[in-house]
Coordinates of C-alpha atoms and ligand atoms in Angstrom, one line a residue:
X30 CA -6.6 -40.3 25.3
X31 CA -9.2 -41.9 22.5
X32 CA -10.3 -38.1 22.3
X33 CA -6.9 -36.9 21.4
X34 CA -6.3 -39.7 18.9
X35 CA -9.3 -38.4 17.2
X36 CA -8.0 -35.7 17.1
X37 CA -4.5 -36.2 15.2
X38 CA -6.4 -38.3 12.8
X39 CA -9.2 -35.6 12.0
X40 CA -6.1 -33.1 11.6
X41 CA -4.3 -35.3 9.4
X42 CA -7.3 -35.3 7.3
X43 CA -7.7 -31.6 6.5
X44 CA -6.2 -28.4 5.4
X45 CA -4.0 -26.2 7.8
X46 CA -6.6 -23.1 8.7
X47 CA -3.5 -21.0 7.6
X48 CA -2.6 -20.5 4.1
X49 CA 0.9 -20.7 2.6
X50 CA 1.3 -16.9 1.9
X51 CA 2.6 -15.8 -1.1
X52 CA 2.5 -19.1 -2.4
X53 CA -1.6 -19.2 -1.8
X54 CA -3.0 -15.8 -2.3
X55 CA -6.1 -15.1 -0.7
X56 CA -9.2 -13.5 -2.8
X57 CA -9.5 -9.7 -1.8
X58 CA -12.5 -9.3 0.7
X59 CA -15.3 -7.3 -0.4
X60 CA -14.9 -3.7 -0.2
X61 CA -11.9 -3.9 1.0
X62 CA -9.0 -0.9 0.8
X63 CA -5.9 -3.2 0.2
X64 CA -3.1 -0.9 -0.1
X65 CA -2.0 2.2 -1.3
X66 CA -0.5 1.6 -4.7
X67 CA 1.1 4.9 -5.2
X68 CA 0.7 8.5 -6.4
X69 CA -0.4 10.0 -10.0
X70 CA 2.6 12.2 -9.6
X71 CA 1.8 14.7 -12.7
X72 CA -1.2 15.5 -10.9
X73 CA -0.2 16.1 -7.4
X74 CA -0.1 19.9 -6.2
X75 CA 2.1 19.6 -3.1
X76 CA -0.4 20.6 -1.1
X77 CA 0.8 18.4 1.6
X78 CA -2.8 17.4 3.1
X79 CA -2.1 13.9 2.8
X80 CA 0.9 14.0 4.7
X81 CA -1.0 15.8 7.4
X82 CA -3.9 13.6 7.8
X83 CA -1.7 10.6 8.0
X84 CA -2.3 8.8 10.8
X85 CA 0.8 6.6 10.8
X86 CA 3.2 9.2 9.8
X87 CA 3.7 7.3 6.7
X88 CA 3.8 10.3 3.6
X89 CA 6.5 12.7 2.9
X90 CA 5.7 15.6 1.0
X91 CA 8.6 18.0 -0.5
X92 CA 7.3 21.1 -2.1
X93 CA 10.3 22.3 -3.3
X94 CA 12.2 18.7 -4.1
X95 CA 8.5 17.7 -6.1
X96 CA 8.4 14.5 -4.6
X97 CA 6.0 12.8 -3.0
X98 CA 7.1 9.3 -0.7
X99 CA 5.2 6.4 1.0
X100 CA 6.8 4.1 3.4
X101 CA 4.4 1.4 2.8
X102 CA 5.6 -0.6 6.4
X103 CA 4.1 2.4 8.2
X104 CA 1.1 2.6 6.3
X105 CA -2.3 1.3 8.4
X106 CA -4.4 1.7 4.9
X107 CA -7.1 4.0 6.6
X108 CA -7.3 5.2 3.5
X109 CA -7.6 8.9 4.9
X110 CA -5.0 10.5 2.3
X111 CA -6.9 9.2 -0.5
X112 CA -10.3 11.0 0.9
X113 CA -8.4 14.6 1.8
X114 CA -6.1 14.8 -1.1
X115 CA -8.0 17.4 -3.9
X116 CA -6.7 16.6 -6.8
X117 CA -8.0 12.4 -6.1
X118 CA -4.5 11.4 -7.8
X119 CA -3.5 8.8 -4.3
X120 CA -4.7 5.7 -5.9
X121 CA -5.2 2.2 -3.8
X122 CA -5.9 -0.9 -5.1
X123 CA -7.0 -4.1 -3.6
X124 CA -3.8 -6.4 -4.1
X125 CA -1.9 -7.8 -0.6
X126 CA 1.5 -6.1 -0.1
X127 CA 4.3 -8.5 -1.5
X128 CA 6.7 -9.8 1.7
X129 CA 9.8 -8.4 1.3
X130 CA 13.4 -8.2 2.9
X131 CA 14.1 -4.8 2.8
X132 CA 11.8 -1.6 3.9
X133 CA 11.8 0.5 0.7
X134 CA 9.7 3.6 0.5
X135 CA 8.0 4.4 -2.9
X136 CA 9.1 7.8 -4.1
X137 CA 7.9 9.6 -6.8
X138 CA 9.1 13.1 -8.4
X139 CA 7.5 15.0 -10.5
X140 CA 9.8 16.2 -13.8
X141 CA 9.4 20.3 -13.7
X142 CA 7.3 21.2 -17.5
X143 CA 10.5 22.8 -18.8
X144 CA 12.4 19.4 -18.1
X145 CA 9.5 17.5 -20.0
X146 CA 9.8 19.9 -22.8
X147 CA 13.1 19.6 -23.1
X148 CA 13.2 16.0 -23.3
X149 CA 10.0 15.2 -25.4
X150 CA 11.9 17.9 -28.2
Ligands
LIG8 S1 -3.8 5.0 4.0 FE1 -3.8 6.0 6.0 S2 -1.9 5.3 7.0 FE2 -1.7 4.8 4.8 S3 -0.6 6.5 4.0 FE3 -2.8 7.0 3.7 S4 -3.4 8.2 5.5 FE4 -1.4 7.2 6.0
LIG9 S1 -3.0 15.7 -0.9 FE1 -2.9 15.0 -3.0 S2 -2.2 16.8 -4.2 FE2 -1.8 17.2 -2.0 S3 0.3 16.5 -1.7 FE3 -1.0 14.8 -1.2 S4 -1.1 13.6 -3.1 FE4 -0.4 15.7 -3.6

């Protein structure tokens, strides 16, 4: 019984071991992956390796459509696309995924060169 009293009064005393996330954002471990932040899209070739290597099933590749898509709730940041892909244009950074209340993918499409023409002329 006195044990337990202790014990609500040490409690009352000191900071929950959880944090208040977002509100209290925690500092990025060292070395650590973080999260896939997106795609350098002019650079990507379609190749379609990182969608292959994906462990979680996470990347969609469409050669024709030139887009490249991420659903970041699949993602397990193994951080295996980043090391496959040849042309190094997956980037990752160390920032915490925001919560959110829907599951949006990040898509990117690359503008074909005679669109880009077009439109810086
Ligand atoms: S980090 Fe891993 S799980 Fe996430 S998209 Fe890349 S290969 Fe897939
Ligand atoms: S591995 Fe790199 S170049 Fe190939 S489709 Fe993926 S992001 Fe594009």
């Amino acid at each position: 019984m006195f044990d337990m009293i202790g014990n609500i009064f040490k409690n009352l005393g000191t900071k929950p071991a959880t944090r208040c996330y977002p509100l209290e954002k925690r500092e990025p471990f060292k070395a650590s992956r973080g999260r896939v932040k997106g795609v350098e899209i002019e650079k990507c070739i379609f190749c379609g390796i990182c969608s292959r290597k994906c462990p979680a099933d996470a990347i969609r590749v469409d050669r024709n459509a030139k887009s490249w898509e991420i659903d970041p709730f699949k993602c397990v940041i193994c951080g295996a696309c980043v090391e496959v892909c040849p042309k190094k244009c997956i980037l990752m950074d160390e920032t915490y995924t925001q919560p959110s209340t829907a599951k949006d993918k990040l898509t990117y499409i690359q503008e074909s060169k005679e669109e880009s023409q077009s439109q810086a002329g």
